């Protein structure tokens, strides 16, 4: 066993330490929640096309024309589900005519 250290703290010191630990845990939980939300929001080109009910060729064309925002990490291309949903709501007529 290692060396055992004993510290003496008063009640206020312990409260302050516990408060700092709780704040650090909350920060970590907040970061982890936002990481999960980001991963759930991310769609591949195929998933984005299926989500909008259009062909993969159309989503690629729209991406090149700047009609839909996308993100690129290396060679991988991703779309934000929430951003696509906003675009779909604004442009319902375009999406309906593409589906026919």
PDB file of N, CA and C in Angstrom:
ATOM      1  N   UNK A   1       0.828  -1.179   0.000  1.00  0.00           N
ATOM      2  CA  UNK A   1       0.000   0.000   0.000  1.00  0.00           C
ATOM      3  C   UNK A   1       0.869   1.238   0.000  1.00  0.00           C
ATOM      4  N   UNK A   2       0.323   2.292  -0.563  1.00  0.00           N
ATOM      5  CA  UNK A   2       1.046   3.557  -0.590  1.00  0.00           C
ATOM      6  C   UNK A   2       0.923   4.281   0.735  1.00  0.00           C
ATOM      7  N   UNK A   3       1.492   5.422   0.755  1.00  0.00           N
ATOM      8  CA  UNK A   3       1.413   6.252   1.961  1.00  0.00           C
ATOM      9  C   UNK A   3      -0.002   6.775   2.151  1.00  0.00           C
ATOM     10  N   UNK A   4      -0.468   6.758   3.350  1.00  0.00           N
ATOM     11  CA  UNK A   4      -1.787   7.271   3.683  1.00  0.00           C
ATOM     12  C   UNK A   4      -1.617   8.695   4.184  1.00  0.00           C
ATOM     13  N   UNK A   5      -2.384   9.600   3.583  1.00  0.00           N
ATOM     14  CA  UNK A   5      -2.328  11.003   3.981  1.00  0.00           C
ATOM     15  C   UNK A   5      -3.644  11.383   4.653  1.00  0.00           C
ATOM     16  N   UNK A   6      -3.549  12.106   5.699  1.00  0.00           N
ATOM     17  CA  UNK A   6      -4.734  12.600   6.388  1.00  0.00           C
ATOM     18  C   UNK A   6      -4.758  14.120   6.284  1.00  0.00           C
ATOM     19  N   UNK A   7      -5.893  14.639   5.908  1.00  0.00           N
ATOM     20  CA  UNK A   7      -6.066  16.081   5.833  1.00  0.00           C
ATOM     21  C   UNK A   7      -7.173  16.470   6.795  1.00  0.00           C
ATOM     22  N   UNK A   8      -7.046  17.609   7.331  1.00  0.00           N
ATOM     23  CA  UNK A   8      -8.134  18.131   8.152  1.00  0.00           C
ATOM     24  C   UNK A   8      -8.737  19.318   7.421  1.00  0.00           C
ATOM     25  N   UNK A   9     -10.033  19.229   7.211  1.00  0.00           N
ATOM     26  CA  UNK A   9     -10.760  20.300   6.531  1.00  0.00           C
ATOM     27  C   UNK A   9     -11.934  20.711   7.398  1.00  0.00           C
ATOM     28  N   UNK A  10     -12.237  21.970   7.339  1.00  0.00           N
ATOM     29  CA  UNK A  10     -13.437  22.400   8.046  1.00  0.00           C
ATOM     30  C   UNK A  10     -14.639  22.224   7.118  1.00  0.00           C
ATOM     31  N   UNK A  11     -15.802  22.447   7.631  1.00  0.00           N
ATOM     32  CA  UNK A  11     -17.044  22.234   6.894  1.00  0.00           C
ATOM     33  C   UNK A  11     -17.096  23.066   5.614  1.00  0.00           C
ATOM     34  N   UNK A  12     -16.662  24.302   5.669  1.00  0.00           N
ATOM     35  CA  UNK A  12     -16.695  25.187   4.498  1.00  0.00           C
ATOM     36  C   UNK A  12     -15.749  24.691   3.401  1.00  0.00           C
ATOM     37  N   UNK A  13     -14.573  24.196   3.785  1.00  0.00           N
ATOM     38  CA  UNK A  13     -13.640  23.636   2.799  1.00  0.00           C
ATOM     39  C   UNK A  13     -14.270  22.443   2.078  1.00  0.00           C
ATOM     40  N   UNK A  14     -14.902  21.563   2.832  1.00  0.00           N
ATOM     41  CA  UNK A  14     -15.541  20.390   2.233  1.00  0.00           C
ATOM     42  C   UNK A  14     -16.670  20.789   1.290  1.00  0.00           C
ATOM     43  N   UNK A  15     -17.470  21.768   1.682  1.00  0.00           N
ATOM     44  CA  UNK A  15     -18.550  22.256   0.816  1.00  0.00           C
ATOM     45  C   UNK A  15     -17.987  22.782  -0.499  1.00  0.00           C
ATOM     46  N   UNK A  16     -16.910  23.566  -0.400  1.00  0.00           N
ATOM     47  CA  UNK A  16     -16.295  24.145  -1.590  1.00  0.00           C
ATOM     48  C   UNK A  16     -15.745  23.046  -2.510  1.00  0.00           C
ATOM     49  N   UNK A  17     -15.107  22.048  -1.926  1.00  0.00           N
ATOM     50  CA  UNK A  17     -14.549  20.945  -2.714  1.00  0.00           C
ATOM     51  C   UNK A  17     -15.659  20.153  -3.399  1.00  0.00           C
ATOM     52  N   UNK A  18     -16.711  19.838  -2.671  1.00  0.00           N
ATOM     53  CA  UNK A  18     -17.838  19.101  -3.247  1.00  0.00           C
ATOM     54  C   UNK A  18     -18.474  19.908  -4.371  1.00  0.00           C
ATOM     55  N   UNK A  19     -18.634  21.203  -4.171  1.00  0.00           N
ATOM     56  CA  UNK A  19     -19.217  22.068  -5.193  1.00  0.00           C
ATOM     57  C   UNK A  19     -18.359  22.063  -6.460  1.00  0.00           C
ATOM     58  N   UNK A  20     -17.040  22.125  -6.308  1.00  0.00           N
ATOM     59  CA  UNK A  20     -16.137  22.101  -7.465  1.00  0.00           C
ATOM     60  C   UNK A  20     -16.252  20.771  -8.211  1.00  0.00           C
ATOM     61  N   UNK A  21     -16.328  19.671  -7.478  1.00  0.00           N
ATOM     62  CA  UNK A  21     -16.450  18.351  -8.101  1.00  0.00           C
ATOM     63  C   UNK A  21     -17.768  18.245  -8.866  1.00  0.00           C
ATOM     64  N   UNK A  22     -18.848  18.691  -8.270  1.00  0.00           N
ATOM     65  CA  UNK A  22     -20.158  18.649  -8.921  1.00  0.00           C
ATOM     66  C   UNK A  22     -20.148  19.494 -10.195  1.00  0.00           C
ATOM     67  N   UNK A  23     -19.557  20.676 -10.154  1.00  0.00           N
ATOM     68  CA  UNK A  23     -19.473  21.537 -11.337  1.00  0.00           C
ATOM     69  C   UNK A  23     -18.690  20.857 -12.455  1.00  0.00           C
ATOM     70  N   UNK A  24     -17.602  20.194 -12.123  1.00  0.00           N
ATOM     71  CA  UNK A  24     -16.807  19.479 -13.127  1.00  0.00           C
ATOM     72  C   UNK A  24     -17.600  18.333 -13.743  1.00  0.00           C
ATOM     73  N   UNK A  25     -18.350  17.621 -12.923  1.00  0.00           N
ATOM     74  CA  UNK A  25     -19.179  16.527 -13.439  1.00  0.00           C
ATOM     75  C   UNK A  25     -20.242  17.071 -14.382  1.00  0.00           C
ATOM     76  N   UNK A  26     -20.870  18.170 -14.022  1.00  0.00           N
ATOM     77  CA  UNK A  26     -21.900  18.776 -14.883  1.00  0.00           C
ATOM     78  C   UNK A  26     -21.314  19.213 -16.216  1.00  0.00           C
ATOM     79  N   UNK A  27     -20.123  19.797 -16.203  1.00  0.00           N
ATOM     80  CA  UNK A  27     -19.467  20.202 -17.452  1.00  0.00           C
ATOM     81  C   UNK A  27     -19.238  18.985 -18.335  1.00  0.00           C
ATOM     82  N   UNK A  28     -18.762  17.914 -17.751  1.00  0.00           N
ATOM     83  CA  UNK A  28     -18.498  16.688 -18.502  1.00  0.00           C
ATOM     84  C   UNK A  28     -19.780  16.115 -19.078  1.00  0.00           C
ATOM     85  N   UNK A  29     -20.849  16.080 -18.291  1.00  0.00           N
ATOM     86  CA  UNK A  29     -22.128  15.570 -18.775  1.00  0.00           C
ATOM     87  C   UNK A  29     -22.645  16.417 -19.919  1.00  0.00           C
ATOM     88  N   UNK A  30     -22.509  17.731 -19.820  1.00  0.00           N
ATOM     89  CA  UNK A  30     -22.967  18.626 -20.882  1.00  0.00           C
ATOM     90  C   UNK A  30     -22.209  18.352 -22.173  1.00  0.00           C
ATOM     91  N   UNK A  31     -20.915  18.181 -22.091  1.00  0.00           N
ATOM     92  CA  UNK A  31     -20.102  17.894 -23.273  1.00  0.00           C
ATOM     93  C   UNK A  31     -20.513  16.564 -23.877  1.00  0.00           C
ATOM     94  N   UNK A  32     -20.675  15.537 -23.057  1.00  0.00           N
ATOM     95  CA  UNK A  32     -21.057  14.227 -23.567  1.00  0.00           C
ATOM     96  C   UNK A  32     -22.421  14.258 -24.236  1.00  0.00           C
ATOM     97  N   UNK A  33     -23.394  14.976 -23.668  1.00  0.00           N
ATOM     98  CA  UNK A  33     -24.714  15.100 -24.278  1.00  0.00           C
ATOM     99  C   UNK A  33     -24.631  15.770 -25.634  1.00  0.00           C
ATOM    100  N   UNK A  34     -23.843  16.829 -25.752  1.00  0.00           N
ATOM    101  CA  UNK A  34     -23.745  17.523 -27.029  1.00  0.00           C
ATOM    102  C   UNK A  34     -23.027  16.660 -28.057  1.00  0.00           C
ATOM    103  N   UNK A  35     -22.055  15.846 -27.652  1.00  0.00           N
ATOM    104  CA  UNK A  35     -21.394  14.939 -28.586  1.00  0.00           C
ATOM    105  C   UNK A  35     -22.381  13.914 -29.122  1.00  0.00           C
ATOM    106  N   UNK A  36     -23.241  13.396 -28.262  1.00  0.00           N
ATOM    107  CA  UNK A  36     -24.243  12.425 -28.691  1.00  0.00           C
ATOM    108  C   UNK A  36     -25.203  13.074 -29.674  1.00  0.00           C
ATOM    109  N   UNK A  37     -25.667  14.286 -29.387  1.00  0.00           N
ATOM    110  CA  UNK A  37     -26.583  14.982 -30.279  1.00  0.00           C
ATOM    111  C   UNK A  37     -25.957  15.230 -31.638  1.00  0.00           C
ATOM    112  N   UNK A  38     -24.688  15.583 -31.668  1.00  0.00           N
ATOM    113  CA  UNK A  38     -24.003  15.815 -32.936  1.00  0.00           C
ATOM    114  C   UNK A  38     -23.958  14.534 -33.745  1.00  0.00           C
ATOM    115  N   UNK A  39     -23.629  13.419 -33.129  1.00  0.00           N
ATOM    116  CA  UNK A  39     -23.560  12.148 -33.848  1.00  0.00           C
ATOM    117  C   UNK A  39     -24.924  11.734 -34.373  1.00  0.00           C
ATOM    118  N   UNK A  40     -25.979  11.970 -33.609  1.00  0.00           N
ATOM    119  CA  UNK A  40     -27.323  11.618 -34.045  1.00  0.00           C
ATOM    120  C   UNK A  40     -27.796  12.514 -35.181  1.00  0.00           C
ATOM    121  N   UNK A  41     -27.269  13.715 -35.274  1.00  0.00           N
ATOM    122  CA  UNK A  41     -27.681  14.687 -36.281  1.00  0.00           C
ATOM    123  C   UNK A  41     -26.970  14.463 -37.618  1.00  0.00           C
ATOM    124  N   UNK A  42     -25.906  13.707 -37.627  1.00  0.00           N
ATOM    125  CA  UNK A  42     -25.062  13.562 -38.814  1.00  0.00           C
ATOM    126  C   UNK A  42     -25.594  12.465 -39.739  1.00  0.00           C
ATOM    127  N   UNK A  43     -25.718  12.789 -41.042  1.00  0.00           N
ATOM    128  CA  UNK A  43     -26.194  11.839 -42.045  1.00  0.00           C
ATOM    129  C   UNK A  43     -25.186  11.728 -43.180  1.00  0.00           C
ATOM    130  N   UNK A  44     -25.045  10.530 -43.731  1.00  0.00           N
ATOM    131  CA  UNK A  44     -24.220  10.339 -44.927  1.00  0.00           C
ATOM    132  C   UNK A  44     -25.012  10.831 -46.137  1.00  0.00           C
ATOM    133  N   UNK A  45     -24.382  10.854 -47.306  1.00  0.00           N
ATOM    134  CA  UNK A  45     -25.095  11.286 -48.522  1.00  0.00           C
ATOM    135  C   UNK A  45     -26.290  10.381 -48.789  1.00  0.00           C
ATOM    136  N   UNK A  46     -26.085   9.082 -48.652  1.00  0.00           N
ATOM    137  CA  UNK A  46     -27.171   8.119 -48.899  1.00  0.00           C
ATOM    138  C   UNK A  46     -28.309   8.338 -47.895  1.00  0.00           C
ATOM    139  N   UNK A  47     -27.961   8.518 -46.625  1.00  0.00           N
ATOM    140  CA  UNK A  47     -28.977   8.744 -45.594  1.00  0.00           C
ATOM    141  C   UNK A  47     -29.702  10.070 -45.812  1.00  0.00           C
ATOM    142  N   UNK A  48     -28.965  11.099 -46.222  1.00  0.00           N
ATOM    143  CA  UNK A  48     -29.570  12.413 -46.476  1.00  0.00           C
ATOM    144  C   UNK A  48     -30.551  12.336 -47.636  1.00  0.00           C
ATOM    145  N   UNK A  49     -30.166  11.631 -48.688  1.00  0.00           N
ATOM    146  CA  UNK A  49     -31.051  11.476 -49.843  1.00  0.00           C
ATOM    147  C   UNK A  49     -32.326  10.738 -49.437  1.00  0.00           C
ATOM    148  N   UNK A  50     -32.177   9.657 -48.687  1.00  0.00           N
ATOM    149  CA  UNK A  50     -33.344   8.896 -48.228  1.00  0.00           C
ATOM    150  C   UNK A  50     -34.216   9.751 -47.304  1.00  0.00           C
ATOM    151  N   UNK A  51     -33.593  10.525 -46.438  1.00  0.00           N
ATOM    152  CA  UNK A  51     -34.313  11.393 -45.508  1.00  0.00           C
ATOM    153  C   UNK A  51     -35.181  12.399 -46.261  1.00  0.00           C
ATOM    154  N   UNK A  52     -34.641  12.949 -47.358  1.00  0.00           N
ATOM    155  CA  UNK A  52     -35.382  13.934 -48.150  1.00  0.00           C
ATOM    156  C   UNK A  52     -36.272  13.287 -49.211  1.00  0.00           C
ATOM    157  N   UNK A  53     -36.123  11.986 -49.420  1.00  0.00           N
ATOM    158  CA  UNK A  53     -36.921  11.293 -50.429  1.00  0.00           C
ATOM    159  C   UNK A  53     -36.480  11.608 -51.843  1.00  0.00           C
ATOM    160  N   UNK A  54     -35.188  11.837 -52.034  1.00  0.00           N
ATOM    161  CA  UNK A  54     -34.645  12.141 -53.359  1.00  0.00           C
ATOM    162  C   UNK A  54     -33.525  11.151 -53.671  1.00  0.00           C
ATOM    163  N   UNK A  55     -33.032  11.202 -54.899  1.00  0.00           N
ATOM    164  CA  UNK A  55     -31.957  10.293 -55.293  1.00  0.00           C
ATOM    165  C   UNK A  55     -30.612  10.787 -54.766  1.00  0.00           C
ATOM    166  N   UNK A  56     -29.651   9.884 -54.729  1.00  0.00           N
ATOM    167  CA  UNK A  56     -28.295  10.260 -54.322  1.00  0.00           C
ATOM    168  C   UNK A  56     -27.721  11.260 -55.320  1.00  0.00           C
ATOM    169  N   UNK A  57     -28.037  11.075 -56.601  1.00  0.00           N
ATOM    170  CA  UNK A  57     -27.575  12.012 -57.629  1.00  0.00           C
ATOM    171  C   UNK A  57     -28.086  13.419 -57.341  1.00  0.00           C
ATOM    172  N   UNK A  58     -29.339  13.527 -56.920  1.00  0.00           N
ATOM    173  CA  UNK A  58     -29.914  14.844 -56.612  1.00  0.00           C
ATOM    174  C   UNK A  58     -29.223  15.494 -55.422  1.00  0.00           C
ATOM    175  N   UNK A  59     -28.965  14.724 -54.363  1.00  0.00           N
ATOM    176  CA  UNK A  59     -28.319  15.323 -53.184  1.00  0.00           C
ATOM    177  C   UNK A  59     -26.909  15.778 -53.528  1.00  0.00           C
ATOM    178  N   UNK A  60     -26.210  15.011 -54.367  1.00  0.00           N
ATOM    179  CA  UNK A  60     -24.864  15.412 -54.793  1.00  0.00           C
ATOM    180  C   UNK A  60     -24.943  16.681 -55.630  1.00  0.00           C
ATOM    181  N   UNK A  61     -25.916  16.738 -56.523  1.00  0.00           N
ATOM    182  CA  UNK A  61     -26.105  17.925 -57.360  1.00  0.00           C
ATOM    183  C   UNK A  61     -26.443  19.149 -56.507  1.00  0.00           C
ATOM    184  N   UNK A  62     -27.349  18.993 -55.562  1.00  0.00           N
ATOM    185  CA  UNK A  62     -27.719  20.099 -54.684  1.00  0.00           C
ATOM    186  C   UNK A  62     -26.531  20.566 -53.860  1.00  0.00           C
ATOM    187  N   UNK A  63     -25.711  19.608 -53.437  1.00  0.00           N
ATOM    188  CA  UNK A  63     -24.510  19.948 -52.662  1.00  0.00           C
ATOM    189  C   UNK A  63     -23.577  20.802 -53.512  1.00  0.00           C
ATOM    190  N   UNK A  64     -23.343  20.384 -54.762  1.00  0.00           N
ATOM    191  CA  UNK A  64     -22.444  21.123 -55.663  1.00  0.00           C
ATOM    192  C   UNK A  64     -22.991  22.511 -55.987  1.00  0.00           C
ATOM    193  N   UNK A  65     -24.324  22.630 -56.073  1.00  0.00           N
ATOM    194  CA  UNK A  65     -24.958  23.916 -56.383  1.00  0.00           C
ATOM    195  C   UNK A  65     -25.083  24.812 -55.149  1.00  0.00           C
ATOM    196  N   UNK A  66     -24.736  24.288 -53.992  1.00  0.00           N
ATOM    197  CA  UNK A  66     -24.833  25.073 -52.762  1.00  0.00           C
ATOM    198  C   UNK A  66     -26.241  25.165 -52.200  1.00  0.00           C
ATOM    199  N   UNK A  67     -27.123  24.283 -52.642  1.00  0.00           N
ATOM    200  CA  UNK A  67     -28.508  24.310 -52.156  1.00  0.00           C
ATOM    201  C   UNK A  67     -28.657  23.709 -50.763  1.00  0.00           C
ATOM    202  N   UNK A  68     -27.734  22.814 -50.408  1.00  0.00           N
ATOM    203  CA  UNK A  68     -27.767  22.198 -49.078  1.00  0.00           C
ATOM    204  C   UNK A  68     -26.385  22.306 -48.446  1.00  0.00           C
ATOM    205  N   UNK A  69     -26.332  22.671 -47.179  1.00  0.00           N
ATOM    206  CA  UNK A  69     -25.030  22.736 -46.500  1.00  0.00           C
ATOM    207  C   UNK A  69     -24.529  21.329 -46.192  1.00  0.00           C
ATOM    208  N   UNK A  70     -23.222  21.165 -46.232  1.00  0.00           N
ATOM    209  CA  UNK A  70     -22.632  19.867 -45.916  1.00  0.00           C
ATOM    210  C   UNK A  70     -21.298  20.088 -45.218  1.00  0.00           C
ATOM    211  N   UNK A  71     -20.785  19.015 -44.660  1.00  0.00           N
ATOM    212  CA  UNK A  71     -19.517  19.053 -43.939  1.00  0.00           C
ATOM    213  C   UNK A  71     -18.635  17.950 -44.488  1.00  0.00           C
ATOM    214  N   UNK A  72     -17.370  18.238 -44.589  1.00  0.00           N
ATOM    215  CA  UNK A  72     -16.446  17.240 -45.103  1.00  0.00           C
ATOM    216  C   UNK A  72     -15.308  17.033 -44.111  1.00  0.00           C
ATOM    217  N   UNK A  73     -15.093  15.778 -43.762  1.00  0.00           N
ATOM    218  CA  UNK A  73     -13.979  15.387 -42.906  1.00  0.00           C
ATOM    219  C   UNK A  73     -13.177  14.372 -43.702  1.00  0.00           C
ATOM    220  N   UNK A  74     -12.026  14.795 -44.181  1.00  0.00           N
ATOM    221  CA  UNK A  74     -11.250  13.926 -45.063  1.00  0.00           C
ATOM    222  C   UNK A  74     -12.028  13.716 -46.346  1.00  0.00           C
ATOM    223  N   UNK A  75     -12.269  12.460 -46.676  1.00  0.00           N
ATOM    224  CA  UNK A  75     -13.045  12.149 -47.881  1.00  0.00           C
ATOM    225  C   UNK A  75     -14.520  11.913 -47.577  1.00  0.00           C
ATOM    226  N   UNK A  76     -14.884  11.938 -46.306  1.00  0.00           N
ATOM    227  CA  UNK A  76     -16.270  11.673 -45.903  1.00  0.00           C
ATOM    228  C   UNK A  76     -17.093  12.954 -45.916  1.00  0.00           C
ATOM    229  N   UNK A  77     -18.296  12.840 -46.448  1.00  0.00           N
ATOM    230  CA  UNK A  77     -19.207  13.984 -46.532  1.00  0.00           C
ATOM    231  C   UNK A  77     -20.419  13.696 -45.658  1.00  0.00           C
ATOM    232  N   UNK A  78     -20.791  14.697 -44.869  1.00  0.00           N
ATOM    233  CA  UNK A  78     -21.916  14.556 -43.954  1.00  0.00           C
ATOM    234  C   UNK A  78     -22.872  15.725 -44.114  1.00  0.00           C
ATOM    235  N   UNK A  79     -24.126  15.455 -43.769  1.00  0.00           N
ATOM    236  CA  UNK A  79     -25.163  16.477 -43.763  1.00  0.00           C
ATOM    237  C   UNK A  79     -25.768  16.520 -42.370  1.00  0.00           C
ATOM    238  N   UNK A  80     -26.228  17.688 -41.981  1.00  0.00           N
ATOM    239  CA  UNK A  80     -26.893  17.844 -40.693  1.00  0.00           C
ATOM    240  C   UNK A  80     -28.380  17.574 -40.882  1.00  0.00           C
ATOM    241  N   UNK A  81     -28.890  16.613 -40.145  1.00  0.00           N
ATOM    242  CA  UNK A  81     -30.304  16.259 -40.230  1.00  0.00           C
ATOM    243  C   UNK A  81     -31.187  17.460 -39.900  1.00  0.00           C
ATOM    244  N   UNK A  82     -30.825  18.219 -38.870  1.00  0.00           N
ATOM    245  CA  UNK A  82     -31.638  19.378 -38.476  1.00  0.00           C
ATOM    246  C   UNK A  82     -31.613  20.462 -39.553  1.00  0.00           C
ATOM    247  N   UNK A  83     -30.457  20.661 -40.200  1.00  0.00           N
ATOM    248  CA  UNK A  83     -30.385  21.654 -41.275  1.00  0.00           C
ATOM    249  C   UNK A  83     -31.189  21.198 -42.490  1.00  0.00           C
ATOM    250  N   UNK A  84     -31.130  19.912 -42.815  1.00  0.00           N
ATOM    251  CA  UNK A  84     -31.919  19.395 -43.937  1.00  0.00           C
ATOM    252  C   UNK A  84     -33.408  19.526 -43.653  1.00  0.00           C
ATOM    253  N   UNK A  85     -33.792  19.313 -42.414  1.00  0.00           N
ATOM    254  CA  UNK A  85     -35.200  19.447 -42.040  1.00  0.00           C
ATOM    255  C   UNK A  85     -35.680  20.881 -42.226  1.00  0.00           C
ATOM    256  N   UNK A  86     -34.859  21.853 -41.855  1.00  0.00           N
ATOM    257  CA  UNK A  86     -35.207  23.268 -42.058  1.00  0.00           C
ATOM    258  C   UNK A  86     -35.375  23.569 -43.543  1.00  0.00           C
ATOM    259  N   UNK A  87     -34.451  23.072 -44.356  1.00  0.00           N
ATOM    260  CA  UNK A  87     -34.518  23.294 -45.802  1.00  0.00           C
ATOM    261  C   UNK A  87     -35.769  22.636 -46.370  1.00  0.00           C
ATOM    262  N   UNK A  88     -36.064  21.419 -45.919  1.00  0.00           N
ATOM    263  CA  UNK A  88     -37.244  20.702 -46.403  1.00  0.00           C
ATOM    264  C   UNK A  88     -38.525  21.458 -46.073  1.00  0.00           C
ATOM    265  N   UNK A  89     -38.582  22.040 -44.901  1.00  0.00           N
ATOM    266  CA  UNK A  89     -39.779  22.797 -44.513  1.00  0.00           C
ATOM    267  C   UNK A  89     -39.938  24.063 -45.348  1.00  0.00           C
ATOM    268  N   UNK A  90     -38.822  24.695 -45.684  1.00  0.00           N
ATOM    269  CA  UNK A  90     -38.877  25.924 -46.488  1.00  0.00           C
ATOM    270  C   UNK A  90     -39.171  25.629 -47.954  1.00  0.00           C
ATOM    271  N   UNK A  91     -38.784  24.459 -48.436  1.00  0.00           N
ATOM    272  CA  UNK A  91     -38.874  24.152 -49.865  1.00  0.00           C
ATOM    273  C   UNK A  91     -39.700  22.900 -50.127  1.00  0.00           C
ATOM    274  N   UNK A  92     -40.847  22.807 -49.541  1.00  0.00           N
ATOM    275  CA  UNK A  92     -41.691  21.611 -49.701  1.00  0.00           C
ATOM    276  C   UNK A  92     -42.056  21.346 -51.156  1.00  0.00           C
ATOM    277  N   UNK A  93     -42.362  22.388 -51.913  1.00  0.00           N
ATOM    278  CA  UNK A  93     -42.776  22.211 -53.308  1.00  0.00           C
ATOM    279  C   UNK A  93     -41.669  21.552 -54.127  1.00  0.00           C
ATOM    280  N   UNK A  94     -40.445  21.987 -53.925  1.00  0.00           N
ATOM    281  CA  UNK A  94     -39.308  21.425 -54.654  1.00  0.00           C
ATOM    282  C   UNK A  94     -39.163  19.946 -54.340  1.00  0.00           C
ATOM    283  N   UNK A  95     -39.255  19.593 -53.079  1.00  0.00           N
ATOM    284  CA  UNK A  95     -39.102  18.197 -52.686  1.00  0.00           C
ATOM    285  C   UNK A  95     -40.238  17.336 -53.215  1.00  0.00           C
ATOM    286  N   UNK A  96     -41.459  17.849 -53.185  1.00  0.00           N
ATOM    287  CA  UNK A  96     -42.606  17.079 -53.669  1.00  0.00           C
ATOM    288  C   UNK A  96     -42.473  16.829 -55.165  1.00  0.00           C
ATOM    289  N   UNK A  97     -42.065  17.831 -55.945  1.00  0.00           N
ATOM    290  CA  UNK A  97     -41.923  17.643 -57.388  1.00  0.00           C
ATOM    291  C   UNK A  97     -40.778  16.689 -57.715  1.00  0.00           C
ATOM    292  N   UNK A  98     -39.724  16.664 -56.912  1.00  0.00           N
ATOM    293  CA  UNK A  98     -38.602  15.746 -57.134  1.00  0.00           C
ATOM    294  C   UNK A  98     -39.011  14.303 -56.867  1.00  0.00           C
ATOM    295  N   UNK A  99     -39.939  14.097 -55.952  1.00  0.00           N
ATOM    296  CA  UNK A  99     -40.349  12.743 -55.584  1.00  0.00           C
ATOM    297  C   UNK A  99     -41.240  12.109 -56.642  1.00  0.00           C
ATOM    298  N   UNK A 100     -41.887  12.911 -57.465  1.00  0.00           N
ATOM    299  CA  UNK A 100     -42.822  12.377 -58.476  1.00  0.00           C
ATOM    300  C   UNK A 100     -42.092  11.795 -59.646  1.00  0.00           C
TER     301      UNK A 100
END
